[in-house]
Coordinates of C-alpha atoms in Angstrom, one line a residue:
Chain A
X1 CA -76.9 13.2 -47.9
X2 CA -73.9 15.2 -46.5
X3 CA -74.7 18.1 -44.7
X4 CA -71.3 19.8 -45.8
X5 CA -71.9 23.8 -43.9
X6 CA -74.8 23.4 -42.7
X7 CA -75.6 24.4 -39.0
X8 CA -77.7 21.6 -36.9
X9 CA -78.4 21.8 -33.4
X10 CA -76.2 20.4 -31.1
X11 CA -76.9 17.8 -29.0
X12 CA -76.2 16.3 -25.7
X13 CA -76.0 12.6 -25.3
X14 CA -77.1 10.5 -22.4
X15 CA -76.5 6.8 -21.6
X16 CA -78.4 5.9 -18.2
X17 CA -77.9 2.4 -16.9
X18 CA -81.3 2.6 -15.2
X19 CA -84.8 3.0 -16.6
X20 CA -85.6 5.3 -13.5
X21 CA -82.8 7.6 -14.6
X22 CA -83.5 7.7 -18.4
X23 CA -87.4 8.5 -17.6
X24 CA -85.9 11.4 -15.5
X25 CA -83.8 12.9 -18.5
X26 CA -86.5 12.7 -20.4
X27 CA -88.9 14.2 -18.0
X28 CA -86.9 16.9 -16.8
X29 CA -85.7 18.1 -20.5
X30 CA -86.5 21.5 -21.6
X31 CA -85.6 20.4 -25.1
X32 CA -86.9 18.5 -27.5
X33 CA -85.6 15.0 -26.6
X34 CA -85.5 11.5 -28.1
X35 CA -85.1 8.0 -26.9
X36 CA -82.1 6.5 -28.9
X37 CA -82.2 2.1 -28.9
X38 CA -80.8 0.3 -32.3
X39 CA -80.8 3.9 -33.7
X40 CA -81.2 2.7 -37.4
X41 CA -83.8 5.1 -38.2
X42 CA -82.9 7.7 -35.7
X43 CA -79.9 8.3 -37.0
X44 CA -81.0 8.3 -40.4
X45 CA -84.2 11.0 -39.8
X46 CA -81.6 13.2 -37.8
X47 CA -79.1 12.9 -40.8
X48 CA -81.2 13.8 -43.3
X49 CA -82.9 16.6 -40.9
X50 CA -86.1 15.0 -40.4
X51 CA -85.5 15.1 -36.7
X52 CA -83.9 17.6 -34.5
X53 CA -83.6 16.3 -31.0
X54 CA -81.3 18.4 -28.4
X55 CA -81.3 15.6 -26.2
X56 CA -80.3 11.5 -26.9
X57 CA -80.8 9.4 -24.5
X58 CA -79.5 5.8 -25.2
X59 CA -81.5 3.2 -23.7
X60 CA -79.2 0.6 -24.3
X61 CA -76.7 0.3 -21.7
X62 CA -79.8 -0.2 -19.5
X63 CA -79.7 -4.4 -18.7
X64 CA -83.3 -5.1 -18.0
X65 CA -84.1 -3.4 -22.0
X66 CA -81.1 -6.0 -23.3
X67 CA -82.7 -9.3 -21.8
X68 CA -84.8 -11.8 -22.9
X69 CA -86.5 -14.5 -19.8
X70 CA -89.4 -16.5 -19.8
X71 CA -92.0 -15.6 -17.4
X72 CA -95.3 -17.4 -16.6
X73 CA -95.1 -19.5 -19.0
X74 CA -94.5 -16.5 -21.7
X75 CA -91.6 -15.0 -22.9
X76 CA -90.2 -11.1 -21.4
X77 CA -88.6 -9.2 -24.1
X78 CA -86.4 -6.4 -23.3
X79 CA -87.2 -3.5 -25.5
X80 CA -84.0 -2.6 -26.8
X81 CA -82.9 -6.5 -27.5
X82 CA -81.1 -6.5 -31.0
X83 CA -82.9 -8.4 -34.1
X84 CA -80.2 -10.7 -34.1
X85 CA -80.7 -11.7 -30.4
X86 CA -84.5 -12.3 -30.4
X87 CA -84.2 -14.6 -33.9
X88 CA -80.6 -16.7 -31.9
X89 CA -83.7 -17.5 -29.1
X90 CA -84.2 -21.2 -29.5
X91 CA -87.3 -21.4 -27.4
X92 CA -88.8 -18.3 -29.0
X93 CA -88.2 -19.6 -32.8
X94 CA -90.0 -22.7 -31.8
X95 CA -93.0 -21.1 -29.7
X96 CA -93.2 -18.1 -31.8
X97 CA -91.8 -18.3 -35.6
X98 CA -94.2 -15.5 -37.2
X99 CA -92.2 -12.7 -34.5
X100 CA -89.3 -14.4 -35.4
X101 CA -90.4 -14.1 -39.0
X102 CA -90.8 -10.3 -38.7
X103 CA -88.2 -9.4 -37.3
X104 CA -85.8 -11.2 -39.6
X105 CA -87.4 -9.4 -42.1
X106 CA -85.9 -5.8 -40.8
X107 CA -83.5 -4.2 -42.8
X108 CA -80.5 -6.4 -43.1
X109 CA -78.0 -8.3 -40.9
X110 CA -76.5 -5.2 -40.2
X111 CA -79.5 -3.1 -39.2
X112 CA -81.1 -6.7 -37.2
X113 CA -77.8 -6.7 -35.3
X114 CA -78.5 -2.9 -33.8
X115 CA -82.5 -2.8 -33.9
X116 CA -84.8 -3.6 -31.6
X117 CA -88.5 -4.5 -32.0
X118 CA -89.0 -1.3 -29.5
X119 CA -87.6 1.0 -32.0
X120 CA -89.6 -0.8 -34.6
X121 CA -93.0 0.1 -33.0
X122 CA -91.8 3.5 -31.4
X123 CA -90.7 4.4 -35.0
X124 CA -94.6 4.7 -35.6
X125 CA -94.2 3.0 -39.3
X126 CA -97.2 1.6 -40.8
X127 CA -95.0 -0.8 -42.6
X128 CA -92.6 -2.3 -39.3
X129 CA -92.5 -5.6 -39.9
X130 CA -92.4 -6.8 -36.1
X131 CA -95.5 -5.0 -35.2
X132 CA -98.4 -6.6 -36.7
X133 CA -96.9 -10.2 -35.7
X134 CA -96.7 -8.7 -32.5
X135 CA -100.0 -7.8 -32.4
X136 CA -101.3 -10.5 -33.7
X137 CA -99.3 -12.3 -30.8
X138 CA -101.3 -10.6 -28.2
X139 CA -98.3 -8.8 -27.1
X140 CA -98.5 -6.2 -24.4
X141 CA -95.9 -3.7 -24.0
X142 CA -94.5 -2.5 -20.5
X143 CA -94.2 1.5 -20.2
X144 CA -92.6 2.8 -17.9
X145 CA -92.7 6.7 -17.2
X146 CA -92.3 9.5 -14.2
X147 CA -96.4 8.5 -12.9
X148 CA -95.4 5.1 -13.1
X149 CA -96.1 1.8 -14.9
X150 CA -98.6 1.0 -17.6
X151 CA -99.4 -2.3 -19.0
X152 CA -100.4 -1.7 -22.7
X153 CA -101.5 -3.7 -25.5
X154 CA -99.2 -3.3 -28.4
X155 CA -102.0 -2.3 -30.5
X156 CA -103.1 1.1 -28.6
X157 CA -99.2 2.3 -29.4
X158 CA -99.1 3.2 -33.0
X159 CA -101.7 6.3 -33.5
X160 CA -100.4 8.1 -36.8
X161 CA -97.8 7.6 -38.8
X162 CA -94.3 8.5 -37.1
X163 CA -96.6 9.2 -33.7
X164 CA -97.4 6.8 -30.9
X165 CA -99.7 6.9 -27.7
X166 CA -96.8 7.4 -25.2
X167 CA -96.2 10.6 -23.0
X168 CA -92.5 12.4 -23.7
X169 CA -91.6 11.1 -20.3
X170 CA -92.4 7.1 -21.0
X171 CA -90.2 4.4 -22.8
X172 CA -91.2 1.0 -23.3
X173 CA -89.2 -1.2 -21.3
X174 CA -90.0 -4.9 -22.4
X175 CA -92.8 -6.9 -24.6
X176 CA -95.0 -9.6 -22.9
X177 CA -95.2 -13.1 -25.0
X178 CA -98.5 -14.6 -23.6
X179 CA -98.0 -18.2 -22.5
X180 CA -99.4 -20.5 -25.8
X181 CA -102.2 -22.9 -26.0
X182 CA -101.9 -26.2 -27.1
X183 CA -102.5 -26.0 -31.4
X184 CA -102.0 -22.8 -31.7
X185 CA -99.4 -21.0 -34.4
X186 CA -98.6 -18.1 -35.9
X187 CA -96.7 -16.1 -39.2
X188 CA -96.1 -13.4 -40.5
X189 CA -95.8 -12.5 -44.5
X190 CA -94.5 -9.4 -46.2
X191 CA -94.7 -8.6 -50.1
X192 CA -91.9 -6.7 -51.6
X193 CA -90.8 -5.8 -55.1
X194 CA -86.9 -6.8 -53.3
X195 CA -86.1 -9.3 -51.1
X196 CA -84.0 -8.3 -48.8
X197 CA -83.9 -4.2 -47.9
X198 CA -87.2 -3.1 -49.0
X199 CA -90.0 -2.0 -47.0
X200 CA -93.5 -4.2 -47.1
X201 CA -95.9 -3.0 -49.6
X202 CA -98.3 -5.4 -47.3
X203 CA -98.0 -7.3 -44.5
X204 CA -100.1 -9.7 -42.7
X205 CA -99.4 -11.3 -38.9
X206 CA -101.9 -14.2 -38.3
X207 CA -101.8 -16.0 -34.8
X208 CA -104.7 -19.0 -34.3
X209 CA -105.8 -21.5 -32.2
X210 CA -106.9 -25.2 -33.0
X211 CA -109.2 -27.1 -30.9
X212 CA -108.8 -30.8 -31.0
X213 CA -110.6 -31.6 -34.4
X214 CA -108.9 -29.1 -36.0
X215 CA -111.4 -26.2 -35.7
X216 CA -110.6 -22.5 -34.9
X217 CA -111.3 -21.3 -31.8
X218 CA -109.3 -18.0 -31.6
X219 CA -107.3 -15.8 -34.2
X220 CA -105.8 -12.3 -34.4
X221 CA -105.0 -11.1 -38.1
X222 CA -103.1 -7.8 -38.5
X223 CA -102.4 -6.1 -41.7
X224 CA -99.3 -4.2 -42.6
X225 CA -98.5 -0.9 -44.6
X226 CA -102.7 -0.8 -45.6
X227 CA -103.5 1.8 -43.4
X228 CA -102.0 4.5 -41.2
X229 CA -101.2 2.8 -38.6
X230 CA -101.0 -1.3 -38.3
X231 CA -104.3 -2.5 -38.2
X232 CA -105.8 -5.1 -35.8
X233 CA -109.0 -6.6 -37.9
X234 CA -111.5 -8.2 -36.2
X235 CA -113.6 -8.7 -40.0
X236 CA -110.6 -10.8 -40.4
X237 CA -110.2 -12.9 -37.2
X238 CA -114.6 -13.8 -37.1
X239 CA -113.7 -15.0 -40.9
X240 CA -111.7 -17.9 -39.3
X241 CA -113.1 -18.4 -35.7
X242 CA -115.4 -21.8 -36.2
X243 CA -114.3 -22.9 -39.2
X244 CA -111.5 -25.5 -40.4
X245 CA -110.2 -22.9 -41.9
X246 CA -110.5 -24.5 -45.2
X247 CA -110.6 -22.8 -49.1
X248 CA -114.4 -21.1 -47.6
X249 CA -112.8 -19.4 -44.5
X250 CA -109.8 -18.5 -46.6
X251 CA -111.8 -16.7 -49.4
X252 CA -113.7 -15.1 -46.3
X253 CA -110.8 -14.0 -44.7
X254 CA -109.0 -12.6 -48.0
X255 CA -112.5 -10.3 -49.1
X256 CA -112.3 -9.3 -44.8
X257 CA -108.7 -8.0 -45.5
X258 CA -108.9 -6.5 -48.5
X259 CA -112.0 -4.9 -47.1
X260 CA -110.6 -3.4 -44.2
X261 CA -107.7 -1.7 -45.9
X262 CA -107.5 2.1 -46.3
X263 CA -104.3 2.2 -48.3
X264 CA -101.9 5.0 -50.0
X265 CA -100.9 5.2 -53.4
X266 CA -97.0 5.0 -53.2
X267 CA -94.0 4.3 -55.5
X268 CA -94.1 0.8 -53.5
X269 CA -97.9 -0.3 -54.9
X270 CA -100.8 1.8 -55.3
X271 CA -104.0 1.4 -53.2
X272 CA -106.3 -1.1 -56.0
X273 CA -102.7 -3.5 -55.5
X274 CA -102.7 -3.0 -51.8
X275 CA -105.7 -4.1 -51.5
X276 CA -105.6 -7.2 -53.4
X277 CA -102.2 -8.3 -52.4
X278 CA -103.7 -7.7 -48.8
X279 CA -106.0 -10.7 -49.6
X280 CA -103.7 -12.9 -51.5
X281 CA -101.1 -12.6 -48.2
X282 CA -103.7 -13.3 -45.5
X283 CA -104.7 -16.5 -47.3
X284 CA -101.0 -17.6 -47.6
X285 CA -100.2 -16.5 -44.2
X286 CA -103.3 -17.9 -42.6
X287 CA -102.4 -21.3 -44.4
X288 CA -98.8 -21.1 -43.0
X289 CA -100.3 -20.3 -38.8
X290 CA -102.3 -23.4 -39.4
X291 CA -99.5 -25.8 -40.2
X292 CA -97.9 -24.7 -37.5
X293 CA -101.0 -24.9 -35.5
X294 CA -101.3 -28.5 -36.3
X295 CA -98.0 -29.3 -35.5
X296 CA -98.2 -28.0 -31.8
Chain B
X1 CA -70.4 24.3 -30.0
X2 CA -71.6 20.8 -28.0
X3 CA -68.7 20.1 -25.7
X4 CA -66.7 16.9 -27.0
X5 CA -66.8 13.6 -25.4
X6 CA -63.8 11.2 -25.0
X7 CA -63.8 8.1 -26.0
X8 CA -61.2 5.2 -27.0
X9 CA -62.4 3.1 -30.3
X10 CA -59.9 0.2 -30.4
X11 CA -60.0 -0.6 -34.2
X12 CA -58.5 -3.8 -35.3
X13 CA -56.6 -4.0 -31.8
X14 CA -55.0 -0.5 -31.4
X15 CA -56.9 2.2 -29.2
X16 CA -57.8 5.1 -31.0
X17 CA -58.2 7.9 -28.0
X18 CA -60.4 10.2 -30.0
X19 CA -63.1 13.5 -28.8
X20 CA -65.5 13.7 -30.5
X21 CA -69.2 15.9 -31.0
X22 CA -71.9 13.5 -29.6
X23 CA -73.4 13.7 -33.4
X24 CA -70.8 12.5 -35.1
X25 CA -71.2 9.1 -36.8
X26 CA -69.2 5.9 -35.9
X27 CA -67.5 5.5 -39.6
X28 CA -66.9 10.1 -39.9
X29 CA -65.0 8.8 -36.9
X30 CA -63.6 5.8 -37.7
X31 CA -61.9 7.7 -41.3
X32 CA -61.5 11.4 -39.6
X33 CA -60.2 10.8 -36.4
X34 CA -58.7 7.7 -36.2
X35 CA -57.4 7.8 -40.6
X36 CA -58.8 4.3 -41.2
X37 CA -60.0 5.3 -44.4
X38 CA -60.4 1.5 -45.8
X39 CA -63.8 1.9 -44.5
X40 CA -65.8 3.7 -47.4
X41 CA -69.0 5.9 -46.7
X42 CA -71.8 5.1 -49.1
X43 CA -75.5 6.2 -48.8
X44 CA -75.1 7.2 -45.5
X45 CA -78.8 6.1 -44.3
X46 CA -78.5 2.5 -43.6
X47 CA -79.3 1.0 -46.8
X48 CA -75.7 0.0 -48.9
X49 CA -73.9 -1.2 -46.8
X50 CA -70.3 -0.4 -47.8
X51 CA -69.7 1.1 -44.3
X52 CA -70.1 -2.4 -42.6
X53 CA -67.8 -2.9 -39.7
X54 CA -67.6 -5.7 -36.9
X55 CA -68.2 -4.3 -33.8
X56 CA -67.5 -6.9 -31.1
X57 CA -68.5 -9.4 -33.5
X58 CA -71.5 -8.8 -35.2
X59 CA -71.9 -6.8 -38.6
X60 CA -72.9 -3.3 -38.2
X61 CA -73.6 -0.4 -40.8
X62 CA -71.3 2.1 -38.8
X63 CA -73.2 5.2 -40.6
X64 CA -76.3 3.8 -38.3
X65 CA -74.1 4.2 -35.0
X66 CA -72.7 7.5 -32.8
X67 CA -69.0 7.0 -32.1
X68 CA -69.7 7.6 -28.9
X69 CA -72.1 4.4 -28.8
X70 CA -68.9 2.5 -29.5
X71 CA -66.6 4.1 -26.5
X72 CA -64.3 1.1 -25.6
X73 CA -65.5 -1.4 -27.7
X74 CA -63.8 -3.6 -30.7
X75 CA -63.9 -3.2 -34.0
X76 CA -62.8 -4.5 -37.0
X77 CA -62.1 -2.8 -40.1
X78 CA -61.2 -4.1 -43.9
X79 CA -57.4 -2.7 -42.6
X80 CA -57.5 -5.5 -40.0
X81 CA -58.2 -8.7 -42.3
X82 CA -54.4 -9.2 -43.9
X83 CA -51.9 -10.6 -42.0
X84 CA -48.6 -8.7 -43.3
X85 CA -48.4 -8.8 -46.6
X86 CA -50.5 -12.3 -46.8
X87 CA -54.4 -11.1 -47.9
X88 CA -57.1 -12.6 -45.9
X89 CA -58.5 -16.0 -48.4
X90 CA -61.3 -13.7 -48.6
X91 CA -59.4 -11.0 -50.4
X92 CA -57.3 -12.9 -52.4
X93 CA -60.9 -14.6 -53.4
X94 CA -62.3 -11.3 -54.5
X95 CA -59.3 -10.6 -56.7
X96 CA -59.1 -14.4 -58.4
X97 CA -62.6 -14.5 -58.6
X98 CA -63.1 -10.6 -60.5
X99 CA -65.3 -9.9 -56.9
X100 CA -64.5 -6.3 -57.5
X101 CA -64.8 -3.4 -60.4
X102 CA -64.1 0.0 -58.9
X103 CA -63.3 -1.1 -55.4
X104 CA -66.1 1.1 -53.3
X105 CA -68.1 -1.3 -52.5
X106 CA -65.7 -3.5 -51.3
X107 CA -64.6 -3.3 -47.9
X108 CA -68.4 -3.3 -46.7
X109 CA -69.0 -6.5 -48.6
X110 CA -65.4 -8.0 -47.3
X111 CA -66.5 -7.4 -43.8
X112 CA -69.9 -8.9 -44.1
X113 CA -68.7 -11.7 -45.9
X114 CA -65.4 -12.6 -42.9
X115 CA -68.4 -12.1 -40.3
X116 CA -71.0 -14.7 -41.5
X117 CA -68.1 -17.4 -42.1
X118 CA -66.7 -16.8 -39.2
X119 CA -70.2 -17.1 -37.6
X120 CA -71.1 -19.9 -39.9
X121 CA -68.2 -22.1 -41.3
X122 CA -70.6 -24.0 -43.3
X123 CA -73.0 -21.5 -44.2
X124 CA -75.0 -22.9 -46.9
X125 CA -75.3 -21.4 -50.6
X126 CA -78.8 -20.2 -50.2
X127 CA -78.0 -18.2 -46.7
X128 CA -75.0 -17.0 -47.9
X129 CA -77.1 -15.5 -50.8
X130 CA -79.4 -13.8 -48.2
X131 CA -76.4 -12.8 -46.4
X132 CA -74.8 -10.8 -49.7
X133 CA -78.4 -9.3 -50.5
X134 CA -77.7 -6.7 -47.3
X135 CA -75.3 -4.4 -49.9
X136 CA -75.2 -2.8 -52.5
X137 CA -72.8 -3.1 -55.5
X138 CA -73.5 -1.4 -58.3
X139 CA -70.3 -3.0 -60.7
X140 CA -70.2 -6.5 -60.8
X141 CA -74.1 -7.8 -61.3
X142 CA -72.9 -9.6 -57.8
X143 CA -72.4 -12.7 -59.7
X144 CA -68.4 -12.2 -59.0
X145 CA -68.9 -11.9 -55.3
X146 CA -71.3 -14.6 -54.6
X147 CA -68.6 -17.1 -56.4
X148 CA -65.7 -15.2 -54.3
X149 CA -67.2 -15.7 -50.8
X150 CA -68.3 -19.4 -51.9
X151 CA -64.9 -20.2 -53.1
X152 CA -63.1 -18.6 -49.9
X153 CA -65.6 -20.1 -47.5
X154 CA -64.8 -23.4 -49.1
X155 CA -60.9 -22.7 -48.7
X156 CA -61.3 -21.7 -45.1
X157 CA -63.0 -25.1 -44.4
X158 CA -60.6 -27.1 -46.0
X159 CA -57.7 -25.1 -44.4
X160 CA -59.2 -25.9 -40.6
X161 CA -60.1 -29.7 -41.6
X162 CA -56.3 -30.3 -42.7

């Protein structure tokens, strides 16, 4: 992994304390430039000469991206708040335990205590284990960039893998947690051949709503590392709306996900697995956002 | 040539005032400029875990961090965890215990291991099991280490009880 003589291109760091002054760098560079938060996979692409940048600009040392504060009866989180943060947040663990969930699944303690759920979506993996509970949280991400300010839903981000929706002159400041109804829960589930350090051969975020006698009124289901980019499955979420989500929905649900995948063969799983496990894991996942459900 | 920035890593205590290319990781300057070479360099992407450091007190994997992220900040190193010639219960765990073979993985799991006891006195056997799982040793079947860090976490408590 050592680069021993090799020549790389030098490059100029920036830590701005204000967002206005980091979407400036960026706007203003000639070179190619990129935004730097946890830095546990830019460090490791620019390492191993996947990236080049000429231009860093940390986004850390800007306090608005390091904060976590409720807001209209939701939840603001900064972009570049560390893993560890977001799962020591009492009141998110309780109103939201499948983010929590994904993002405790991210690397290890060492890589939660520098990563941010920003850098998880802006990394543009299929497989980011924040994303698709997220997603399935309705969350909507706040970009800010030299026209302005855009309110986005985290969904329309990811395009490709590695590539996202946002202009070279925009960075994501903060995630919106939308306030919760009453019986409503969600989860997120990974499979992996490791437990701890491996990246999610499937993934499933589920977020539902109960009416009073127990039947589903709403529900976003999101799939993991099944497709090139996280996928949003509305096959999925019609599978459980009006039902009890009992052993019928479920089976529903499971043919919905596997249906909806458009996997890769990879030394993680190839696609026939994918596509089963993607079934298994939204049953068990969908099973684990209703207990919740039912106990809010 | 990028012009050097100057920083000040204070490493177990002592500044270190060190220049150094914006590109340069945390633990190349943590061994290079400042010759704290108890902090070994593994895989260098993030994944093994033998260059874990405390930086202001939470674990990090200093190959996944600029020194120049770390400009004034604390950190503590495997050099840091003795006190004189009396080892940290944590090392003289590892050695009663057989917690180590060839020694390279060592200081990474050492650091992780003072970190979530000092975070967690009475971390449980389970989490401390998830804990270990973030490196990589490829001598001891882990079995050694596990019983190491349970044995010194149980000392520790007993030594702040009394």
């Amino acid at each position: 992994m050592r680069s021993g003589g090799v020549t790389r291109v030098d490059v100029r760091y920036e830590a701005p304390e204000t967002l206005q002054a980091a979407v400036a760098l960026l706007a203003s560079a000639g070179e190619p430039a990129k935004i730097l938060a946890g830095g546990t996979d830019v460090i490791v692409q620019m390492e191993t000469d996947l990236i080049e940048p000429a231009l860093l600009v940390d986004i850390k040392k800007i306090p608005e991206l390091r904060q976590i504060v409720a807001e209209n009866g939701g939840f603001r989180i900064g972009a570049a708040v560390p893993g560890l943060t977001i799962m020591d947040h009492a009141a998110l663990a309780k109103t939201w335990p499948g983010v929590l969930d994904g993002v405790k699944l991210i690397g290890s303690i060492q890589v939660r205590g520098r990563a941010s759920i920003g850098g998880n979506l802006c990394n543009g993996s299929p497989a980011a284990d924040s994303v698709p509970p997220l997603i399935a949280a309705g969350a909507i991400a706040r970009i800010i960039g030299s026209k302005g300010t855009r309110e986005v839903p985290v969904e329309k981000i990811p395009t490709a893998p590695g590539k996202t929706s946002l202009a070279k002159d925009e960075i994501i400041a903060s995630f919106f947690l939308p306030p919760r109804a009453p019986h409503s829960g969600d989860a997120y589930q990974r499979f992996t051949p490791r437990t701890e350090m491996d990246i999610a051969v499937v993934g499933v975020g589920i977020n539902l709503t109960l009416d009073s006698s127990g039947t589903c009124t709403a529900a976003r289901v999101v799939l993991g590392a099944v497709a090139p980019t996280v996928l949003l499955s509305k096959e999925c979420a019609d599978a459980l709306i009006g039902t009890k989500v009992d052993a019928a929905a479920l089976d529903k649900l499971a043919a919905a996900a596997s249906a909806a995948c458009r996997p890769i063969d990879d030394k993680r799983g190839t696609k026939e697995y994918r596509i089963k496990i993607a079934g298994v894991l939204a049953k068990r996942t969908a099973q684990q956002a209703l207990e919740v459900a039912r106990k809010n | 040539m990028t012009d050097k920035t100057d920083i000040i890593l204070i490493i177990n205590g002592r500044a270190h005032a060190i220049s150094v290319e914006p590109r340069k990781t945390l633990v190349d300057a943590i061994r290079d400029d400042c010759g704290q070479t108890g902090t070994h360099i593994g895989c260098e992407h993030g994944i093994c875990g033998t260059c874990t450091i405390i930086l202001d007190g939470d674990a990090v994997r200093s190959c996944l961090m600029f020194a120049v992220q770390a400009d004034g900040r604390h950190i503590r190193t495997v050099e840091g965890l003795a006190d004189g010639e009396t080892l940290h219960p944590l090392q003289q765990a590892f050695i009663t215990h057989h917690g180590l073979q060839c020694g390279f993985c060592t200081p990474g799991f050492l650091m992780l291991a003072v970190n979530a006891l000092e975070h967690n006195p009475n971390i449980g056997d389970d989490e401390l099991l998830d804990v270990l799982a973030s490196n990589l040793c490829r001598c001891t079947g882990y079995q050694n280490i596990i019983k190491a860090v349970r044995a010194a976490r149980d000392e520790m408590r007993g030594a702040k009880a009394t």
